[in-house]
Amino acid sequence: MLRSWSLCTLFLSAALGSAQTLRQASPWASGVGLADRIGERPEDWPLLTAQFGHVTPENCMKPAAIRPTEARWNFDLADKFVAFANGKDLKVVGHCLVWAKDDRTPPWFYQDGAAPASKEVLLARMEAYVAKVVGRYKSKIHAWDVVNEALADGQGELRESGWTRAAGDEFIARAFAAAHAADPAALLIYNDYNNELDGKREKMLRLLAKLKAGGAPVHAIGLQGHYEIDRVPYEALEKTLAALRALGLKAVVSELDIDVIPRGRWWADGNKHRAEMAKINPYVEGCPPEVLARQAEQYGRLFRLFRQYDDVIIRVSFWNLHDGQSWLNKFPWARVNHPLLFDRQGHPKPAFTAVLKELTAPRPPVPAK
Ligand code: GLA
């Protein structure tokens, strides 16, 4: 693999001039989400360190991993991840301090004996958790996803959860304040999915206005960017980036991928398509060239748009290193997927070439407001 990788980069560097990698060519930080045990997989390191400068642990820093029960703190994998990254000159994005969903919050947070925890108890637990975790990695972790996925998809502003039931929207401002107090130098991010889309975008902007008015230290917005082929929401994304620019807020594209086996119907029509969809697995033997070309074209268009907002975007992180490691091989059903810029051998795909081409082209003009 290493030999062919070097040949590929040589070829690309000849074709594209001196900027050979995402890390070198990006006007923003080039990042990637990584399976927790990256430190045990030296075969991944050359690709990782050539292409990316920022790393997000996929799971080991989530509350369910770090403190599954009130009595049990578990920093083992997170410590190893941070030590690995610090040793390789990779900046760490901590992910995430509060995941505002019931199925992602360890149940002990919500309970006080047999009764639901009061607002005071829940917020005090959250603040103690944030202080301990952020404090432990002070100056070793450069940015935190402080609150993940708090906005509602349907009715209402916020997703209903134990957090909102006990504490309305106050837990969000309090989480940011606690993270800032524990590490005043850390960049603090509000992260969500579909928050570029009409409707959810406005909810996010209202939340941000309120947080800002209250003085909450929110420094950037994370747009997860889990897209599907032929359905990348370019126009909505552009509106969102323009709105963030107008507010003087920074954006990170925090978990980018383009699924080649669209999954949206999985949740449609009362979940009635699931049995049928669970059989869909068309690209076991590899992704057909025409699909790879379409994916490349769509990634290229996306990065052309990103470059028009390179004063707003401060990082673009892909969600996983290569196709073989993508969460979309399992979620929401098992299939052989091909959503990233590198294939299962770590070789650059047509999408990589398309992205590099956009990153090294003259900057596209910024559209009139
Ligand atoms: C969300 C979360 C991530 C991760 C992905 C799936 O986007 O923010 O931590 O769980 O889902 O891998």
Short mmCIF file of C-alpha atoms and ligand atoms in Angstrom, two decimals:
data_model
loop_
_atom_site.label_atom_id
_atom_site.label_comp_id
_atom_site.label_asym_id
_atom_site.label_seq_id
_atom_site.Cartn_x
_atom_site.Cartn_y
_atom_site.Cartn_z
CA MET A 1 0.00 0.00 0.00
CA LEU A 2 2.71 2.47 0.98
CA ARG A 3 4.54 2.06 -2.29
CA SER A 4 1.47 2.67 -4.43
CA TRP A 5 0.47 5.56 -2.20
CA SER A 6 3.86 7.22 -2.84
CA LEU A 7 3.47 6.61 -6.56
CA CYS A 8 0.02 8.19 -6.48
CA THR A 9 1.19 11.26 -4.61
CA LEU A 10 4.14 11.56 -6.99
CA PHE A 11 1.80 11.42 -9.92
CA LEU A 12 -0.59 13.90 -8.32
CA SER A 13 2.19 16.25 -7.39
CA ALA A 14 3.43 16.22 -10.97
CA ALA A 15 -0.10 16.90 -12.21
CA LEU A 16 -1.02 19.52 -9.64
CA GLY A 17 2.19 21.37 -8.84
CA SER A 18 3.71 21.43 -5.40
CA ALA A 19 0.48 21.24 -3.33
CA GLN A 20 0.03 17.50 -3.04
CA THR A 21 -2.16 16.90 -0.06
CA LEU A 22 -5.31 18.22 1.57
CA ARG A 23 -3.19 19.38 4.47
CA GLN A 24 -0.92 21.44 2.25
CA ALA A 25 -3.53 22.75 -0.15
CA SER A 26 -6.40 23.67 2.21
CA PRO A 27 -6.88 27.30 3.26
CA TRP A 28 -8.48 25.91 6.46
CA ALA A 29 -7.41 23.19 8.86
CA SER A 30 -7.69 19.76 7.26
CA GLY A 31 -9.24 17.27 9.67
CA VAL A 32 -10.55 13.74 10.03
CA GLY A 33 -12.59 11.67 12.49
CA LEU A 34 -10.69 8.57 13.56
CA ALA A 35 -11.52 5.23 15.06
CA ASP A 36 -10.33 5.31 18.64
CA ARG A 37 -7.44 2.87 18.32
CA ILE A 38 -5.48 4.80 15.69
CA GLY A 39 -2.40 4.55 17.90
CA GLU A 40 -2.38 0.79 17.31
CA ARG A 41 -2.58 1.01 13.51
CA PRO A 42 0.75 2.25 12.15
CA GLU A 43 -0.35 1.27 8.64
CA ASP A 44 -2.78 4.25 8.75
CA TRP A 45 -0.28 6.84 9.92
CA PRO A 46 1.37 7.86 6.61
CA LEU A 47 -1.98 8.64 4.98
CA LEU A 48 -3.24 10.34 8.13
CA THR A 49 -0.28 12.64 8.71
CA ALA A 50 0.20 13.49 5.03
CA GLN A 51 -3.41 14.58 4.54
CA PHE A 52 -4.70 15.79 7.90
CA GLY A 53 -3.58 18.07 10.72
CA HIS A 54 -6.63 17.86 13.02
CA VAL A 55 -8.16 14.69 14.42
CA THR A 56 -11.47 13.97 16.15
CA PRO A 57 -11.89 10.73 18.10
CA GLU A 58 -14.95 8.95 16.77
CA ASN A 59 -16.29 7.56 20.05
CA CYS A 60 -13.87 7.44 22.98
CA MET A 61 -14.55 10.97 24.22
CA LYS A 62 -18.31 10.78 24.22
CA PRO A 63 -19.98 10.92 27.64
CA ALA A 64 -21.12 7.29 27.33
CA ALA A 65 -17.47 6.24 26.88
CA ILE A 66 -15.90 8.52 29.50
CA ARG A 67 -18.49 8.21 32.26
CA PRO A 68 -20.98 5.41 31.57
CA THR A 69 -22.07 5.39 35.23
CA GLU A 70 -21.70 7.94 37.99
CA ALA A 71 -19.06 5.81 39.69
CA ARG A 72 -17.02 4.94 36.63
CA TRP A 73 -14.64 7.30 34.85
CA ASN A 74 -12.90 5.78 31.88
CA PHE A 75 -10.15 7.87 30.31
CA ASP A 76 -8.04 5.02 29.00
CA LEU A 77 -8.77 5.23 25.26
CA ALA A 78 -9.15 9.01 25.29
CA ASP A 79 -5.76 9.48 26.99
CA LYS A 80 -4.12 7.18 24.45
CA PHE A 81 -5.77 9.01 21.57
CA VAL A 82 -4.61 12.42 22.81
CA ALA A 83 -1.08 11.18 23.51
CA PHE A 84 -0.88 9.68 20.03
CA ALA A 85 -2.13 12.87 18.36
CA ASN A 86 0.07 15.19 20.41
CA GLY A 87 3.06 12.99 19.56
CA LYS A 88 2.35 13.26 15.83
CA ASP A 89 1.77 17.03 15.80
CA LEU A 90 -1.94 16.55 15.15
CA LYS A 91 -4.40 18.91 16.83
CA VAL A 92 -7.27 17.22 18.67
CA VAL A 93 -10.94 18.17 18.45
CA GLY A 94 -12.67 16.84 21.57
CA HIS A 95 -16.04 15.30 20.72
CA CYS A 96 -18.40 15.81 22.47
CA LEU A 97 -19.14 17.12 25.97
CA VAL A 98 -22.96 17.12 25.92
CA TRP A 99 -24.82 15.02 23.33
CA ALA A 100 -28.34 16.35 23.82
CA LYS A 101 -30.17 13.11 23.00
CA ASP A 102 -31.63 10.65 25.44
CA ASP A 103 -30.13 7.59 23.76
CA ARG A 104 -26.67 9.22 23.84
CA THR A 105 -26.71 10.51 27.40
CA PRO A 106 -25.75 7.97 30.06
CA PRO A 107 -28.96 7.50 32.09
CA TRP A 108 -27.35 8.33 35.44
CA PHE A 109 -27.16 12.02 34.43
CA TYR A 110 -30.95 12.22 34.47
CA GLN A 111 -31.79 10.26 37.61
CA ASP A 112 -31.77 11.21 41.27
CA GLY A 113 -32.58 7.96 42.99
CA ALA A 114 -35.93 6.89 41.60
CA ALA A 115 -36.95 10.43 40.64
CA PRO A 116 -35.80 12.49 37.67
CA ALA A 117 -32.89 14.76 38.57
CA SER A 118 -33.84 18.38 39.18
CA LYS A 119 -32.49 21.15 37.00
CA GLU A 120 -29.93 22.04 39.67
CA VAL A 121 -28.70 18.47 40.02
CA LEU A 122 -28.52 17.87 36.27
CA LEU A 123 -26.67 21.13 35.56
CA ALA A 124 -24.29 20.64 38.48
CA ARG A 125 -23.44 17.15 37.17
CA MET A 126 -22.92 18.47 33.70
CA GLU A 127 -20.67 21.28 34.91
CA ALA A 128 -18.61 18.93 37.04
CA TYR A 129 -18.26 16.55 34.08
CA VAL A 130 -17.22 19.32 31.69
CA ALA A 131 -14.77 20.82 34.19
CA LYS A 132 -13.09 17.46 34.77
CA VAL A 133 -12.87 16.39 31.13
CA VAL A 134 -11.84 19.74 29.63
CA GLY A 135 -9.50 20.36 32.57
CA ARG A 136 -7.77 17.02 32.07
CA TYR A 137 -6.88 17.88 28.48
CA LYS A 138 -6.24 21.60 28.90
CA SER A 139 -3.67 22.73 26.33
CA LYS A 140 -3.67 19.21 24.80
CA ILE A 141 -7.03 19.56 23.08
CA HIS A 142 -7.40 22.52 20.82
CA ALA A 143 -11.17 22.62 20.25
CA TRP A 144 -14.30 21.06 21.73
CA ASP A 145 -17.67 20.14 20.31
CA VAL A 146 -19.37 21.38 23.45
CA VAL A 147 -22.98 20.57 22.60
CA ASN A 148 -23.95 18.10 19.87
CA GLU A 149 -27.34 17.78 18.13
CA ALA A 150 -29.56 19.86 20.43
CA LEU A 151 -31.81 21.28 17.68
CA ALA A 152 -35.14 19.65 16.86
CA ASP A 153 -35.72 18.16 13.40
CA GLY A 154 -39.49 18.61 13.48
CA GLN A 155 -41.63 20.70 15.79
CA GLY A 156 -40.09 22.96 18.39
CA GLU A 157 -36.75 24.68 18.69
CA LEU A 158 -34.82 22.08 20.66
CA ARG A 159 -34.97 18.30 20.55
CA GLU A 160 -36.91 17.09 23.54
CA SER A 161 -34.70 15.21 25.98
CA GLY A 162 -33.92 14.87 29.66
CA TRP A 163 -31.85 18.02 29.17
CA THR A 164 -34.70 20.19 27.95
CA ARG A 165 -37.25 18.60 30.26
CA ALA A 166 -35.17 19.55 33.31
CA ALA A 167 -33.39 22.67 32.13
CA GLY A 168 -35.04 24.15 29.02
CA ASP A 169 -32.30 25.62 26.85
CA GLU A 170 -30.17 26.72 29.79
CA PHE A 171 -27.95 23.64 29.68
CA ILE A 172 -26.44 24.88 26.43
CA ALA A 173 -25.17 28.24 27.71
CA ARG A 174 -24.04 26.59 30.95
CA ALA A 175 -22.06 23.92 29.08
CA PHE A 176 -20.22 26.55 27.03
CA ALA A 177 -19.48 28.62 30.14
CA ALA A 178 -18.14 25.55 31.97
CA ALA A 179 -15.91 24.55 29.04
CA HIS A 180 -14.55 28.07 28.74
CA ALA A 181 -13.83 28.28 32.46
CA ALA A 182 -11.93 24.97 32.31
CA ASP A 183 -9.82 25.97 29.30
CA PRO A 184 -10.11 29.61 28.24
CA ALA A 185 -7.89 29.00 25.20
CA ALA A 186 -10.02 26.23 23.67
CA LEU A 187 -12.14 26.89 20.61
CA LEU A 188 -15.74 26.04 21.49
CA ILE A 189 -18.17 24.66 18.92
CA TYR A 190 -21.90 24.02 18.68
CA ASN A 191 -22.24 20.95 16.38
CA ASP A 192 -25.31 19.55 14.59
CA TYR A 193 -26.58 17.77 11.46
CA ASN A 194 -28.94 19.21 8.84
CA ASN A 195 -28.44 22.61 10.47
CA GLU A 196 -27.74 24.07 7.04
CA LEU A 197 -31.27 23.17 5.88
CA ASP A 198 -34.17 25.64 5.73
CA GLY A 199 -36.04 25.53 9.03
CA LYS A 200 -33.33 23.99 11.16
CA ARG A 201 -30.97 26.79 10.04
CA GLU A 202 -33.33 29.41 11.45
CA LYS A 203 -33.63 27.51 14.72
CA MET A 204 -29.84 27.47 14.93
CA LEU A 205 -29.57 31.18 14.19
CA ARG A 206 -32.14 31.97 16.87
CA LEU A 207 -30.27 29.80 19.36
CA LEU A 208 -26.98 31.50 18.47
CA ALA A 209 -28.49 34.96 18.80
CA LYS A 210 -29.72 34.05 22.26
CA LEU A 211 -26.42 32.49 23.29
CA LYS A 212 -24.47 35.48 21.99
CA ALA A 213 -26.81 37.96 23.70
CA GLY A 214 -26.19 36.13 26.97
CA GLY A 215 -22.43 36.28 26.43
CA ALA A 216 -21.93 32.54 25.91
CA PRO A 217 -18.46 31.72 24.54
CA VAL A 218 -19.56 30.03 21.30
CA HIS A 219 -16.76 30.42 18.79
CA ALA A 220 -17.85 28.32 15.84
CA ILE A 221 -20.68 26.27 14.39
CA GLY A 222 -20.16 22.69 13.32
CA LEU A 223 -22.00 21.61 10.18
CA GLN A 224 -21.62 17.83 10.25
CA GLY A 225 -21.97 17.45 6.50
CA HIS A 226 -23.15 13.83 6.29
CA TYR A 227 -24.40 14.10 2.73
CA GLU A 228 -25.86 11.70 0.18
CA ILE A 229 -24.94 11.48 -3.47
CA ASP A 230 -27.22 13.57 -5.75
CA ARG A 231 -28.68 15.31 -2.68
CA VAL A 232 -25.92 17.60 -1.47
CA PRO A 233 -27.79 20.74 -0.28
CA TYR A 234 -25.55 23.32 -2.00
CA GLU A 235 -28.03 26.21 -1.95
CA ALA A 236 -29.01 25.70 1.68
CA LEU A 237 -25.38 25.39 2.65
CA GLU A 238 -24.53 28.60 0.86
CA LYS A 239 -27.35 30.46 2.64
CA THR A 240 -26.08 29.14 5.97
CA LEU A 241 -22.47 30.10 5.32
CA ALA A 242 -23.61 33.57 4.23
CA ALA A 243 -25.70 33.93 7.41
CA LEU A 244 -22.75 32.90 9.57
CA ARG A 245 -20.53 35.35 7.72
CA ALA A 246 -23.04 38.14 8.39
CA LEU A 247 -23.00 37.27 12.10
CA GLY A 248 -19.23 37.18 12.20
CA LEU A 249 -19.28 33.52 13.26
CA LYS A 250 -16.90 30.82 12.07
CA ALA A 251 -17.95 27.45 10.68
CA VAL A 252 -16.36 24.05 10.73
CA VAL A 253 -17.49 21.28 8.44
CA SER A 254 -17.09 18.68 11.12
CA GLU A 255 -17.99 15.20 9.80
CA LEU A 256 -17.98 15.30 6.00
CA ASP A 257 -18.85 12.34 3.77
CA ILE A 258 -20.96 11.67 0.66
CA ASP A 259 -22.82 8.36 0.96
CA VAL A 260 -23.12 6.57 -2.41
CA ILE A 261 -26.00 4.38 -1.17
CA PRO A 262 -28.60 6.96 -0.11
CA ARG A 263 -30.19 6.28 3.23
CA GLY A 264 -32.83 9.02 3.65
CA ARG A 265 -35.78 6.70 3.03
CA TRP A 266 -34.76 4.63 6.04
CA TRP A 267 -36.59 7.12 8.27
CA ALA A 268 -39.44 7.95 5.88
CA ASP A 269 -43.10 6.90 6.02
CA GLY A 270 -43.08 5.54 9.55
CA ASN A 271 -39.97 3.39 8.91
CA LYS A 272 -41.88 1.08 6.58
CA HIS A 273 -39.06 0.76 4.01
CA ARG A 274 -36.50 -0.65 6.38
CA ALA A 275 -36.84 -4.36 5.66
CA GLU A 276 -36.50 -3.71 1.95
CA MET A 277 -33.63 -1.26 2.35
CA ALA A 278 -31.67 -3.55 4.64
CA LYS A 279 -31.11 -5.79 1.57
CA ILE A 280 -29.55 -3.00 -0.52
CA ASN A 281 -25.84 -3.60 -0.90
CA PRO A 282 -24.95 -2.91 -4.54
CA TYR A 283 -21.22 -2.12 -4.39
CA VAL A 284 -19.71 -5.11 -2.63
CA GLU A 285 -17.27 -5.71 -5.47
CA GLY A 286 -16.32 -2.04 -5.71
CA CYS A 287 -17.91 1.25 -6.62
CA PRO A 288 -18.66 1.59 -10.38
CA PRO A 289 -16.58 4.24 -12.16
CA GLU A 290 -19.65 6.29 -13.11
CA VAL A 291 -20.71 6.54 -9.47
CA LEU A 292 -17.18 7.50 -8.43
CA ALA A 293 -17.18 10.18 -11.15
CA ARG A 294 -20.50 11.59 -9.96
CA GLN A 295 -19.28 11.60 -6.39
CA ALA A 296 -16.08 13.37 -7.50
CA GLU A 297 -18.03 16.02 -9.35
CA GLN A 298 -20.23 16.63 -6.30
CA TYR A 299 -17.27 16.81 -3.90
CA GLY A 300 -15.61 19.24 -6.32
CA ARG A 301 -18.65 21.50 -6.41
CA LEU A 302 -18.80 21.40 -2.61
CA PHE A 303 -15.20 22.50 -2.22
CA ARG A 304 -15.69 25.22 -4.84
CA LEU A 305 -18.45 26.56 -2.58
CA PHE A 306 -16.33 26.14 0.55
CA ARG A 307 -13.56 28.19 -1.02
CA GLN A 308 -15.94 31.08 -1.57
CA TYR A 309 -16.40 31.07 2.19
CA ASP A 310 -12.80 30.54 3.24
CA ASP A 311 -13.09 33.58 5.51
CA VAL A 312 -15.88 31.73 7.39
CA ILE A 313 -14.73 28.09 7.30
CA ILE A 314 -11.86 27.34 9.65
CA ARG A 315 -11.75 23.54 9.31
CA VAL A 316 -13.09 20.78 7.09
CA SER A 317 -13.00 17.34 8.72
CA PHE A 318 -13.94 14.12 6.94
CA TRP A 319 -15.71 11.47 8.94
CA ASN A 320 -13.15 8.69 8.86
CA LEU A 321 -9.89 8.15 7.11
CA HIS A 322 -10.89 5.89 4.23
CA ASP A 323 -13.90 4.04 2.85
CA GLY A 324 -13.17 0.86 4.81
CA GLN A 325 -13.40 2.75 8.10
CA SER A 326 -16.56 4.75 7.41
CA TRP A 327 -19.47 4.49 9.85
CA LEU A 328 -21.67 4.31 6.72
CA ASN A 329 -20.63 0.69 6.21
CA LYS A 330 -22.84 -0.07 9.21
CA PHE A 331 -25.26 2.81 9.62
CA PRO A 332 -28.18 2.61 9.36
CA TRP A 333 -27.80 -0.88 7.85
CA ALA A 334 -24.80 -2.99 6.83
CA ARG A 335 -23.56 -2.27 3.30
CA VAL A 336 -20.21 -1.85 1.55
CA ASN A 337 -19.96 1.93 1.24
CA HIS A 338 -17.60 4.31 -0.52
CA PRO A 339 -18.24 7.79 0.92
CA LEU A 340 -14.74 9.26 1.34
CA LEU A 341 -11.76 10.51 -0.68
CA PHE A 342 -9.62 7.39 -0.12
CA ASP A 343 -10.50 3.80 -0.92
CA ARG A 344 -10.06 0.77 1.32
CA GLN A 345 -6.37 0.59 0.50
CA GLY A 346 -5.92 4.28 1.32
CA HIS A 347 -5.51 5.16 -2.36
CA PRO A 348 -6.91 8.49 -3.58
CA LYS A 349 -10.21 8.20 -5.46
CA PRO A 350 -11.48 10.47 -8.25
CA ALA A 351 -13.11 12.53 -5.47
CA PHE A 352 -9.68 13.27 -4.02
CA THR A 353 -8.43 14.53 -7.37
CA ALA A 354 -11.56 16.69 -7.78
CA VAL A 355 -11.14 18.21 -4.32
CA LEU A 356 -7.43 18.87 -4.80
CA LYS A 357 -8.19 20.49 -8.14
CA GLU A 358 -10.63 22.91 -6.48
CA LEU A 359 -8.25 23.62 -3.62
CA THR A 360 -5.44 24.54 -6.00
CA ALA A 361 -7.52 26.47 -8.58
CA PRO A 362 -7.70 30.27 -8.46
CA ARG A 363 -10.12 31.31 -5.72
CA PRO A 364 -13.66 31.50 -7.16
CA PRO A 365 -15.30 34.92 -6.89
CA VAL A 366 -17.50 35.50 -3.83
CA PRO A 367 -21.09 35.84 -4.99
CA ALA A 368 -22.80 39.18 -4.40
CA LYS A 369 -24.84 39.23 -1.17
C1 GLA B 1 -22.98 11.93 14.64
C2 GLA B 1 -22.03 12.21 15.80
C3 GLA B 1 -20.72 11.52 15.61
C4 GLA B 1 -20.87 10.12 15.11
C5 GLA B 1 -21.66 10.12 13.86
C6 GLA B 1 -21.68 8.73 13.32
O1 GLA B 1 -22.74 12.70 13.56
O2 GLA B 1 -21.78 13.58 16.00
O3 GLA B 1 -20.05 11.46 16.81
O4 GLA B 1 -21.49 9.32 16.08
O5 GLA B 1 -22.95 10.60 14.19
O6 GLA B 1 -20.39 8.15 13.31
#
